[in-house]
XYZ file of C-alpha atoms in Angstrom:
664
model
C 1.676 -32.563 1.381
C 2.632 -29.162 0.078
C 6.335 -27.704 -0.038
C 7.279 -25.049 2.639
C 10.098 -23.820 0.806
C 9.060 -23.068 -2.823
C 11.800 -20.700 -4.298
C 15.314 -19.155 -3.579
C 16.989 -16.330 -5.544
C 20.371 -15.355 -4.674
C 22.344 -12.517 -5.923
C 26.205 -12.059 -5.153
C 25.838 -14.511 -2.319
C 28.919 -16.702 -1.415
C 30.403 -18.073 -4.641
C 27.373 -17.474 -6.420
C 26.815 -14.776 -9.014
C 23.156 -15.607 -9.289
C 21.256 -18.619 -8.330
C 17.452 -19.172 -9.072
C 16.222 -22.445 -7.373
C 12.637 -24.162 -7.439
C 11.896 -26.380 -4.668
C 9.013 -29.113 -4.425
C 7.298 -31.123 -1.568
C 8.688 -34.207 -0.828
C 12.490 -34.988 -1.259
C 14.699 -32.063 -2.903
C 18.166 -33.425 -3.680
C 21.013 -30.707 -4.148
C 24.009 -32.702 -5.303
C 27.457 -31.846 -6.821
C 31.093 -32.256 -6.007
C 32.781 -30.944 -2.672
C 33.325 -27.277 -2.621
C 31.012 -26.275 -5.374
C 28.470 -24.248 -3.288
C 25.893 -26.874 -2.106
C 25.919 -25.696 1.494
C 26.069 -22.010 0.493
C 22.564 -22.422 -0.922
C 21.438 -23.584 2.661
C 23.292 -20.559 3.925
C 21.567 -18.430 1.545
C 18.140 -19.875 2.607
C 18.753 -19.418 6.416
C 20.132 -15.751 5.647
C 16.928 -15.168 3.463
C 14.644 -16.303 6.220
C 16.249 -14.702 9.385
C 18.848 -12.419 8.163
C 21.713 -14.418 9.558
C 23.677 -17.478 8.527
C 25.328 -19.855 11.006
C 28.640 -18.788 11.969
C 28.994 -16.176 9.324
C 29.049 -12.411 9.676
C 26.729 -10.792 6.896
C 29.925 -9.163 5.346
C 31.498 -12.375 4.759
C 28.593 -13.797 2.781
C 29.046 -10.944 0.205
C 30.595 -12.807 -3.038
C 34.086 -12.072 -3.512
C 33.835 -12.265 -7.500
C 34.591 -8.947 -9.195
C 32.222 -6.193 -8.588
C 29.982 -7.790 -6.020
C 29.570 -5.474 -3.273
C 25.784 -5.648 -3.182
C 24.216 -8.884 -2.300
C 20.511 -9.783 -2.564
C 18.302 -12.640 -1.381
C 14.862 -13.745 -1.982
C 12.856 -16.661 -0.595
C 9.110 -17.650 -1.104
C 7.649 -19.961 1.123
C 4.042 -21.223 2.263
C 3.543 -20.616 6.263
C 3.204 -23.974 7.892
C 1.017 -22.190 10.488
C -1.721 -20.308 8.210
C -0.886 -21.757 4.488
C -0.103 -17.922 3.491
C 2.306 -17.354 0.694
C 5.177 -15.532 2.239
C 7.917 -13.382 0.271
C 10.839 -12.016 1.984
C 13.464 -9.883 0.175
C 16.648 -8.540 1.612
C 19.355 -6.531 -0.042
C 22.457 -4.981 1.309
C 26.043 -3.855 0.673
C 29.424 -3.651 2.141
C 30.311 -0.033 2.663
C 33.495 1.879 2.315
C 34.456 1.007 5.893
C 33.946 -2.756 5.256
C 30.722 -3.028 7.317
C 27.551 -4.756 6.135
C 24.676 -2.317 5.588
C 21.056 -3.529 4.764
C 19.544 -1.071 2.447
C 16.323 -2.990 1.806
C 13.898 -5.298 3.472
C 10.537 -6.438 2.294
C 7.839 -8.666 3.255
C 4.817 -9.857 1.170
C 1.841 -11.907 2.275
C -0.194 -13.554 -0.715
C 1.281 -11.015 -3.023
C 0.394 -8.028 -0.696
C 3.352 -6.080 0.783
C 3.328 -5.733 4.679
C 5.239 -2.780 6.361
C 8.039 -4.126 8.576
C 10.446 -2.036 11.021
C 14.188 -3.090 10.915
C 15.862 -6.443 10.752
C 14.382 -7.397 14.176
C 10.667 -6.834 13.181
C 11.004 -8.588 9.731
C 12.604 -11.412 11.659
C 9.914 -11.518 14.320
C 7.388 -11.745 11.414
C 9.032 -14.561 9.526
C 9.417 -16.585 13.040
C 5.710 -16.067 13.559
C 4.786 -17.272 9.832
C 7.411 -20.214 9.883
C 6.426 -21.254 13.314
C 10.292 -21.533 14.459
C 12.600 -19.033 15.416
C 16.165 -18.795 14.167
C 17.546 -20.874 17.036
C 14.918 -23.602 16.578
C 15.581 -23.682 13.141
C 19.182 -24.052 13.175
C 19.261 -26.595 15.964
C 16.392 -28.712 14.680
C 15.202 -28.038 11.297
C 18.569 -27.571 9.683
C 21.032 -30.251 10.227
C 24.594 -28.895 9.328
C 27.295 -31.185 7.782
C 28.800 -33.663 10.528
C 26.155 -32.598 13.074
C 23.628 -35.410 12.404
C 24.413 -37.265 15.537
C 24.694 -34.205 17.877
C 21.232 -34.379 18.959
C 22.311 -37.550 20.867
C 24.213 -35.290 23.188
C 23.021 -31.918 22.462
C 23.776 -28.524 24.604
C 21.381 -28.298 27.446
C 20.722 -24.690 26.661
C 19.912 -25.153 23.146
C 17.418 -28.103 24.028
C 15.787 -26.021 26.763
C 15.143 -23.102 24.106
C 13.876 -25.768 21.569
C 11.208 -27.314 23.778
C 10.296 -23.993 25.308
C 11.647 -24.123 28.668
C 13.756 -21.249 28.196
C 10.711 -18.918 27.696
C 9.043 -20.446 30.803
C 12.183 -20.083 33.002
C 12.333 -16.183 31.672
C 8.844 -15.908 32.631
C 9.416 -17.320 35.994
C 12.380 -14.850 36.475
C 10.048 -12.027 35.417
C 7.394 -13.153 38.136
C 10.325 -13.432 40.802
C 11.439 -9.713 39.628
C 7.869 -8.786 40.164
C 7.796 -10.210 43.675
C 11.047 -8.530 44.534
C 9.612 -5.237 43.142
C 6.279 -5.641 45.120
C 8.237 -6.427 48.415
C 9.872 -2.617 48.024
C 8.151 0.426 48.127
C 10.010 3.827 47.527
C 13.092 1.865 48.381
C 12.082 0.604 51.695
C 10.835 -2.744 52.778
C 6.976 -3.019 52.683
C 6.394 -5.199 55.632
C 8.611 -2.612 57.769
C 6.926 0.296 56.174
C 3.398 -1.206 56.745
C 4.274 -1.860 60.514
C 5.576 1.688 60.791
C 2.241 3.177 59.285
C -0.027 1.136 61.575
C 1.806 1.423 64.689
C 3.339 4.910 64.716
C 2.240 7.278 61.980
C -1.467 6.751 61.560
C -1.938 6.909 65.827
C 0.012 10.131 65.861
C -2.160 11.575 62.815
C -5.410 10.558 64.523
C -4.264 12.205 67.880
C -3.307 15.400 66.089
C -6.445 15.494 64.160
C -8.622 15.370 67.319
C -6.467 17.983 68.981
C -6.649 20.298 66.019
C -10.570 19.771 65.865
C -10.878 21.089 69.540
C -8.851 24.211 68.557
C -11.009 24.860 65.599
C -14.022 24.805 67.565
C -12.567 27.057 70.062
C -11.721 29.659 67.513
C -15.172 29.551 65.937
C -16.637 30.452 69.121
C -14.146 33.431 69.600
C -14.925 34.568 65.859
C -18.706 34.357 66.532
C -18.389 36.425 69.730
C -16.300 39.298 68.041
C -18.547 39.346 65.025
C -21.455 39.987 67.462
C -19.642 42.917 69.068
C -18.682 44.407 65.686
C -22.347 44.063 64.518
C -23.693 46.011 67.485
C -20.902 48.761 67.120
C -21.952 49.647 63.567
C -25.134 51.395 62.428
C -26.869 49.029 59.716
C -27.862 52.034 57.669
C -24.156 53.427 57.802
C -22.948 50.031 57.119
C -24.872 49.450 54.207
C -23.798 52.882 52.872
C -20.204 51.861 53.281
C -20.765 48.697 51.592
C -22.476 50.329 48.704
C -19.504 52.821 48.432
C -16.939 49.978 48.552
C -18.757 48.467 45.829
C -18.776 51.339 43.755
C -15.234 52.030 44.200
C -14.232 48.496 43.469
C -16.305 48.808 40.118
C -14.595 51.897 39.162
C -11.426 50.093 39.632
C -12.645 47.344 37.212
C -13.673 50.085 34.722
C -10.304 51.333 34.658
C -8.555 48.004 34.381
C -10.935 47.001 31.620
C -10.025 50.250 29.736
C -6.395 49.631 30.230
C -6.685 46.048 28.833
C -8.505 47.503 25.602
C -5.550 50.077 24.987
C -3.062 47.243 25.460
C -5.027 45.180 22.663
C -5.019 48.117 20.337
C -1.150 48.779 20.850
C -0.257 45.222 20.329
C -2.433 45.269 17.227
C -0.708 48.183 16.084
C -4.022 49.994 15.915
C -5.137 53.512 17.155
C -8.724 52.679 17.419
C -11.235 49.840 16.763
C -12.167 51.305 13.403
C -8.307 51.242 12.647
C -8.155 47.580 13.519
C -10.996 46.877 11.289
C -9.306 48.448 8.340
C -6.208 46.384 9.121
C -8.098 43.271 9.125
C -9.696 44.277 5.846
C -6.408 44.756 4.214
C -4.938 41.479 5.335
C -7.847 39.527 4.113
C -7.485 41.156 0.684
C -3.781 40.233 0.691
C -4.814 36.649 1.365
C -7.445 36.449 -1.298
C -4.630 37.731 -3.716
C -2.095 35.012 -2.706
C -4.716 32.365 -2.783
C -5.419 33.283 -6.202
C -1.747 33.042 -6.962
C -1.483 29.758 -5.506
C -4.474 28.427 -7.746
C -2.491 29.613 -10.657
C 0.743 27.980 -9.776
C -0.846 24.604 -8.919
C -2.408 24.464 -12.426
C 1.195 24.995 -13.876
C 2.500 22.288 -11.187
C -0.100 19.633 -12.312
C 0.971 20.372 -15.837
C 4.678 20.044 -15.076
C 3.937 16.709 -12.984
C 1.913 15.321 -16.114
C 4.830 16.120 -18.447
C 7.429 14.567 -16.002
C 5.110 11.507 -15.717
C 4.735 10.792 -19.538
C 8.534 11.221 -20.053
C 9.180 8.875 -17.175
C 6.367 6.247 -18.398
C 7.598 6.327 -22.156
C 11.316 5.882 -20.876
C 10.164 2.900 -18.968
C 8.323 1.305 -21.700
C 11.322 1.891 -24.004
C 13.465 0.152 -21.375
C 11.399 -2.726 -21.263
C 11.425 -3.313 -25.018
C 15.233 -2.659 -25.030
C 15.473 -5.583 -22.487
C 13.248 -7.833 -24.546
C 15.106 -7.141 -27.688
C 18.466 -7.844 -26.122
C 16.975 -11.034 -24.616
C 15.948 -11.994 -28.010
C 19.482 -11.178 -29.456
C 21.102 -12.820 -26.534
C 19.052 -16.093 -27.311
C 19.538 -15.737 -31.020
C 15.720 -16.252 -31.560
C 15.079 -15.813 -35.440
C 11.242 -15.166 -35.061
C 9.588 -12.551 -33.041
C 7.617 -14.778 -30.312
C 4.911 -12.069 -30.248
C 4.120 -11.430 -33.942
C 6.188 -14.530 -35.610
C 7.805 -11.883 -38.006
C 11.209 -13.189 -39.146
C 14.233 -11.607 -37.161
C 17.701 -11.451 -37.855
C 20.498 -9.929 -35.399
C 21.174 -6.946 -37.648
C 17.546 -6.006 -37.400
C 17.276 -6.311 -33.802
C 20.500 -4.260 -33.178
C 19.079 -1.571 -35.602
C 16.027 -1.486 -33.397
C 18.112 -1.350 -30.242
C 20.052 1.662 -31.519
C 17.112 3.550 -32.377
C 15.464 2.545 -29.023
C 18.769 3.524 -27.154
C 18.881 6.924 -28.761
C 15.339 7.654 -28.060
C 15.894 6.708 -24.588
C 18.678 9.039 -24.077
C 16.477 11.772 -25.379
C 13.513 10.962 -23.124
C 16.095 10.869 -20.113
C 17.110 14.477 -20.996
C 13.358 15.489 -21.221
C 12.627 13.581 -18.128
C 15.369 15.310 -16.390
C 14.460 18.817 -17.478
C 10.661 18.124 -16.552
C 11.735 16.838 -13.013
C 13.742 20.065 -12.410
C 10.893 22.442 -13.686
C 8.505 20.183 -11.350
C 10.783 20.615 -8.369
C 11.265 24.313 -8.859
C 7.392 24.977 -9.296
C 6.739 22.961 -5.922
C 9.342 24.938 -4.118
C 7.632 28.139 -5.336
C 4.336 26.839 -4.199
C 5.701 25.843 -0.761
C 6.995 29.251 -0.070
C 3.848 30.799 -1.441
C 2.062 28.518 1.173
C 4.088 29.767 3.945
C 3.331 33.460 3.039
C -0.520 32.570 3.005
C -0.262 30.697 6.238
C 1.297 33.921 7.913
C -1.117 36.252 6.524
C -4.037 33.805 7.565
C -2.458 33.579 11.143
C -2.352 37.301 11.231
C -5.968 37.692 10.227
C -6.863 35.210 12.906
C -4.760 37.276 15.605
C -6.412 40.576 14.610
C -9.790 39.003 14.507
C -9.108 37.649 17.971
C -8.099 40.865 19.222
C -11.153 42.658 17.546
C -13.524 40.048 19.426
C -11.769 40.673 22.837
C -12.083 44.400 22.095
C -15.643 44.151 21.724
C -15.971 42.128 25.034
C -14.015 44.462 26.869
C -16.304 47.559 25.611
C -19.239 45.561 26.484
C -17.920 44.815 29.708
C -16.991 48.473 30.278
C -20.587 49.510 29.558
C -22.137 46.898 32.095
C -19.569 48.010 34.778
C -20.521 51.869 34.254
C -24.251 50.958 34.561
C -23.696 49.153 37.969
C -21.581 52.193 38.980
C -24.192 54.561 38.046
C -26.972 52.454 39.864
C -24.754 52.405 42.992
C -24.128 56.227 42.789
C -27.955 56.619 42.554
C -28.182 54.525 45.852
C -25.485 56.242 47.610
C -26.826 59.862 46.820
C -30.390 58.540 48.044
C -28.741 57.127 51.285
C -26.968 60.420 52.078
C -30.098 62.277 51.721
C -32.012 60.000 53.939
C -29.301 60.160 56.496
C -29.182 64.041 56.201
C -25.361 63.817 55.774
C -23.824 66.940 53.999
C -21.403 64.776 51.718
C -21.100 64.630 47.667
C -21.330 61.264 46.483
C -18.114 61.795 44.309
C -15.946 62.912 47.471
C -12.678 60.772 47.341
C -12.809 60.935 51.217
C -16.358 59.676 51.427
C -15.826 56.507 52.953
C -13.659 57.840 55.792
C -16.401 60.776 56.413
C -19.131 58.032 56.758
C -17.201 55.675 59.050
C -16.642 58.584 61.289
C -20.529 58.802 61.899
C -20.491 55.366 63.501
C -21.900 55.153 67.119
C -18.947 53.415 68.532
C -15.369 54.968 68.636
C -13.587 54.366 65.578
C -10.336 53.074 67.418
C -12.305 50.644 69.646
C -14.149 49.418 66.481
C -11.034 49.266 64.446
C -9.391 47.155 67.409
C -12.225 44.663 67.395
C -12.190 44.274 63.716
C -8.297 43.882 63.734
C -8.783 41.196 66.354
C -11.660 39.491 64.381
C -9.729 39.555 61.241
C -6.696 37.987 63.193
C -8.942 35.260 64.808
C -10.502 34.609 61.255
C -6.838 34.235 60.034
C -6.078 31.798 62.756
C -9.285 29.906 62.107
C -8.565 29.629 58.485
C -5.145 28.564 59.104
C -6.262 25.963 61.748
C -8.784 24.735 59.279
C -6.024 24.186 56.527
C -3.750 22.536 59.005
C -6.865 20.080 59.983
C -7.538 19.492 56.228
C -4.034 18.777 55.600
C -3.674 16.255 58.609
C -6.908 14.696 57.819
C -5.635 14.435 54.134
C -2.441 12.977 55.424
C -4.423 10.453 57.591
C -6.555 9.602 54.500
C -3.323 8.986 52.280
C -1.825 6.713 55.254
C -4.848 4.524 55.360
C -4.904 4.302 51.678
C -1.169 3.513 51.545
C -1.765 0.800 54.300
C -4.306 -0.850 51.966
C -2.145 -0.545 49.087
C 0.926 -1.836 50.990
C -1.343 -4.975 52.221
C -2.553 -5.532 48.602
C 1.395 -5.421 47.484
C 2.247 -8.029 50.147
C -0.627 -10.255 49.129
C 0.458 -9.777 45.205
C 3.988 -10.692 46.309
C 2.920 -13.671 48.167
C 0.783 -14.635 45.178
C 4.174 -13.957 42.847
C 6.135 -16.292 45.064
C 3.291 -18.940 44.648
C 3.310 -18.627 40.759
C 7.178 -18.906 40.677
C 6.741 -21.988 42.657
C 4.246 -23.233 40.281
C 6.458 -22.025 37.263
C 9.193 -24.251 38.625
C 6.869 -27.190 38.881
C 5.389 -26.412 35.309
C 8.953 -26.345 33.649
C 9.753 -29.797 35.332
C 6.310 -31.051 34.259
C 6.758 -29.750 30.556
C 10.264 -31.164 30.291
C 9.191 -34.579 31.588
C 5.851 -34.940 29.631
C 7.612 -33.483 26.489
C 10.602 -35.798 26.775
C 8.442 -38.945 27.481
C 6.263 -38.247 24.416
C 9.383 -37.830 22.183
C 10.823 -41.052 23.746
C 7.643 -43.126 22.440
C 7.565 -41.231 19.165
C 11.357 -41.720 18.637
C 10.872 -45.527 19.195
C 7.940 -45.897 16.744
C 9.840 -43.912 14.096
C 12.893 -46.065 14.665
C 10.888 -49.101 14.173
C 9.265 -47.814 11.155
C 12.699 -47.235 9.531
C 14.475 -50.612 10.276
C 13.281 -54.300 10.945
C 16.142 -54.745 13.657
C 14.270 -54.931 17.082
C 17.413 -54.607 19.149
C 16.117 -51.722 21.636
C 13.361 -52.009 23.768
C 13.129 -48.329 24.594
C 14.609 -44.920 23.924
C 15.222 -42.694 26.952
C 16.167 -39.015 27.163
C 17.877 -37.793 30.317
C 15.735 -34.928 31.619
C 18.625 -33.024 33.038
C 21.294 -33.234 30.305
C 19.046 -34.328 27.402
C 21.705 -37.260 26.398
C 19.728 -40.025 24.498
C 20.039 -43.461 25.768
C 18.971 -46.612 24.397
C 17.873 -49.815 26.140
C 19.100 -52.947 24.315
C 17.014 -55.981 24.880
C 18.575 -58.344 27.466
C 20.376 -55.569 29.196
C 19.235 -54.378 32.591
C 20.427 -50.704 32.079
C 20.209 -48.283 29.282
C 23.392 -47.223 27.276
C 24.277 -43.709 25.756
C 23.263 -43.575 22.153
C 26.604 -42.072 21.162
C 28.252 -45.517 22.054
C 26.206 -47.621 19.722
C 27.432 -48.611 16.017
C 27.548 -45.577 13.396
C 24.423 -47.232 11.595
C 22.462 -47.420 14.588
C 23.334 -43.902 15.794
C 22.016 -42.460 12.508
C 18.715 -44.059 12.705
C 18.426 -43.131 16.329
C 19.493 -39.419 15.630
C 17.007 -39.480 12.572
C 14.399 -40.747 14.940
C 14.947 -38.500 17.789
C 15.029 -35.469 15.548
C 11.603 -36.632 13.623
C 10.175 -37.163 17.276
C 11.032 -33.589 18.072
C 9.624 -32.084 15.037
C 6.478 -33.851 15.299
C 6.085 -33.309 19.165
C 6.901 -29.325 18.233
C 4.045 -29.523 15.516
C 6.431 -28.773 12.821
C 6.817 -31.906 10.641
C 6.847 -29.599 7.331
C 10.567 -29.076 6.616
C 13.719 -31.001 7.176
C 17.066 -29.993 5.885
C 20.226 -32.336 5.818
C 23.373 -31.121 4.764
C 25.866 -33.967 3.800
C 24.151 -36.381 6.186
C 26.712 -38.976 4.611
C 29.605 -37.210 6.262
C 32.226 -39.577 7.461
C 30.086 -42.863 6.315
C 31.946 -45.239 4.244
C 31.030 -46.529 0.988
C 29.719 -49.776 2.286
C 27.331 -48.203 4.460
C 26.069 -45.270 1.937
C 23.166 -47.737 0.537
C 21.642 -48.331 3.980
C 21.852 -44.698 5.103
C 20.368 -43.815 1.746
C 17.593 -46.216 2.531
C 17.008 -44.378 5.893
C 17.021 -41.170 4.446
C 14.265 -41.941 1.783
C 12.287 -43.294 4.668
C 12.807 -39.809 6.496
C 11.834 -37.905 3.579
C 8.456 -39.731 3.212
C 7.454 -38.740 6.869
C 8.091 -34.899 6.589
C 6.302 -32.625 4.017
C 9.488 -31.480 2.525
C 13.103 -32.628 2.839
C 16.074 -30.817 1.185
C 19.081 -33.262 1.154
C 22.693 -31.955 0.159
C 24.974 -34.851 -0.900
C 28.210 -35.204 -2.901
C 27.045 -39.013 -3.594
C 24.448 -40.425 -5.995
C 22.051 -41.408 -3.551
C 18.161 -40.979 -3.087
C 17.886 -39.794 -6.618
C 14.875 -42.265 -7.197
C 13.179 -40.796 -4.290
C 13.757 -37.449 -5.230
C 11.035 -35.362 -6.602
C 13.289 -32.410 -7.466
C 16.981 -32.486 -8.069
C 19.311 -29.418 -8.244
C 22.867 -30.080 -9.606
C 25.467 -27.599 -8.336
C 28.779 -27.044 -10.321
C 31.592 -24.416 -10.658
C 30.883 -22.474 -13.998
C 32.916 -20.140 -16.092
C 34.827 -17.612 -14.243
C 34.673 -19.629 -11.003
C 31.165 -18.790 -9.848
C 28.801 -21.492 -8.324
C 26.017 -22.435 -10.750
C 22.842 -24.051 -9.439
C 20.366 -25.823 -12.113
C 17.335 -27.997 -11.554
C 17.260 -31.107 -13.318
C 14.562 -31.308 -15.881
């Protein structure tokens, strides 16, 4: 067997100024007179693990000894789940308003520090590694003073949590909440909404879609007829010429738009021409190069300052370590150096200390100046970096403008080529048709249109009607598409609502299964605990007065069935000695059933026991310690000392502070 709790360190916790306690596997005995601080060690252990202590706010745990506003705890334990060595450090203080504030929390696994977020994050990690939550720990693992027999009539809510029923019930409630959510959609009842869609909405949408389809078909016939009439009223050659004129006019508009965009780019860049823009880019790039050179020089200076600061700090740290070592030698009155064996006297050590302290002060001053120069140079580099970033961004912006300007110029050339080609085609067509018009005439389109074989007003009327019919057709098509989309969406919604109802019914079934699982879990778990508790009871005593141990599945009250009686009786009504054995047996059975036979903490289990019954109780406790990997027992009686593998003596020291020392 190996120990779970290996070490505990407290600083300014409760009545302790300082406490360093090592624990071992087997029975660990914490002994001392009343009110010396034995239970405070256990509160410190719980606080170090979970950041809380039973029935005490953190600010009340900070030592009331002088100059003790800051409190720290450290615990090292071996995870019962994985065997990894876990180290948890917490440090905090009471602020000016009297509130406790955590200033440091650290977690290390096998010596490697792990990042944690806040007290809840650290508590979650410890719970996972310990295999026990704070609630389970304080209700099952840690038996507080006078509470040994409480397990015979435990609070129902606490026992539900210990055996995992609370979690199952929470999961069941989550499933039930999911069912309620599934049965509602957008604030309406799913079944009602489904019926409304299937009986009213979808049939109406299907009817509208059918009618709109007929309207669209009729409009398409009208449009086709009008297109034929317009086509016959127009000359193909003249129509083609009009098309070319329209295309040319459109190309010329695009040329003007492209030129305007290029002028806008130059204006925004603050340049008068493309060449001027290229000059501005070159100047900015030269400025960037100059700034980069300055930054390189500053960075070399910065690295030197960082080295100076680091050297001063490193030498100061080394001297501080030597001062601490010499002070320790002076305090212990050591006459020989443990390193070199040289003879030492107090005056020599004091002389060395004075020299090292003077050198330390000098180095602190040097370190401060180096740090100041380091920070100033760092700030100068940061400011220069902002200038470089600004200049580089300006270069990028101007280069982007230069690229866009080139693209506009290329587009303008392409458009002019197309316009020139169309101009040539228009000139050729005018010549073939014998029309005495100039290609550049601004009224050319109107003059050509007047040459059509149908009267312009009649052709215009038919075109207007065609345009109106086409608009109506497009609108009807959009409406059809919208109605069809609504129909598809409604059908998809029906399928989704049907799936929601199926899921809701499934959730209802799962909730019922959860109810059954809770009862089955409780029944099977308690049966196993009853059986194991009776086995432990028989192992701890040769008195075979009880045929069975029973646990009420509703209230968790423990009952025993004395031999010869027809009905069981409450265990809380039997004699004190038997109550103790039964309580210990039930607690061990619970720990084993929960897979946590690694640790048991008993605070003054002899509370209220008279001196005549102490030897018998000590025998029971010794037997218990052999069934758990590690037992921590707090007592002010001299019991179980022979069984103990580790004894911690607690007393009140000088100045009223508690002292804890491991007996060697």
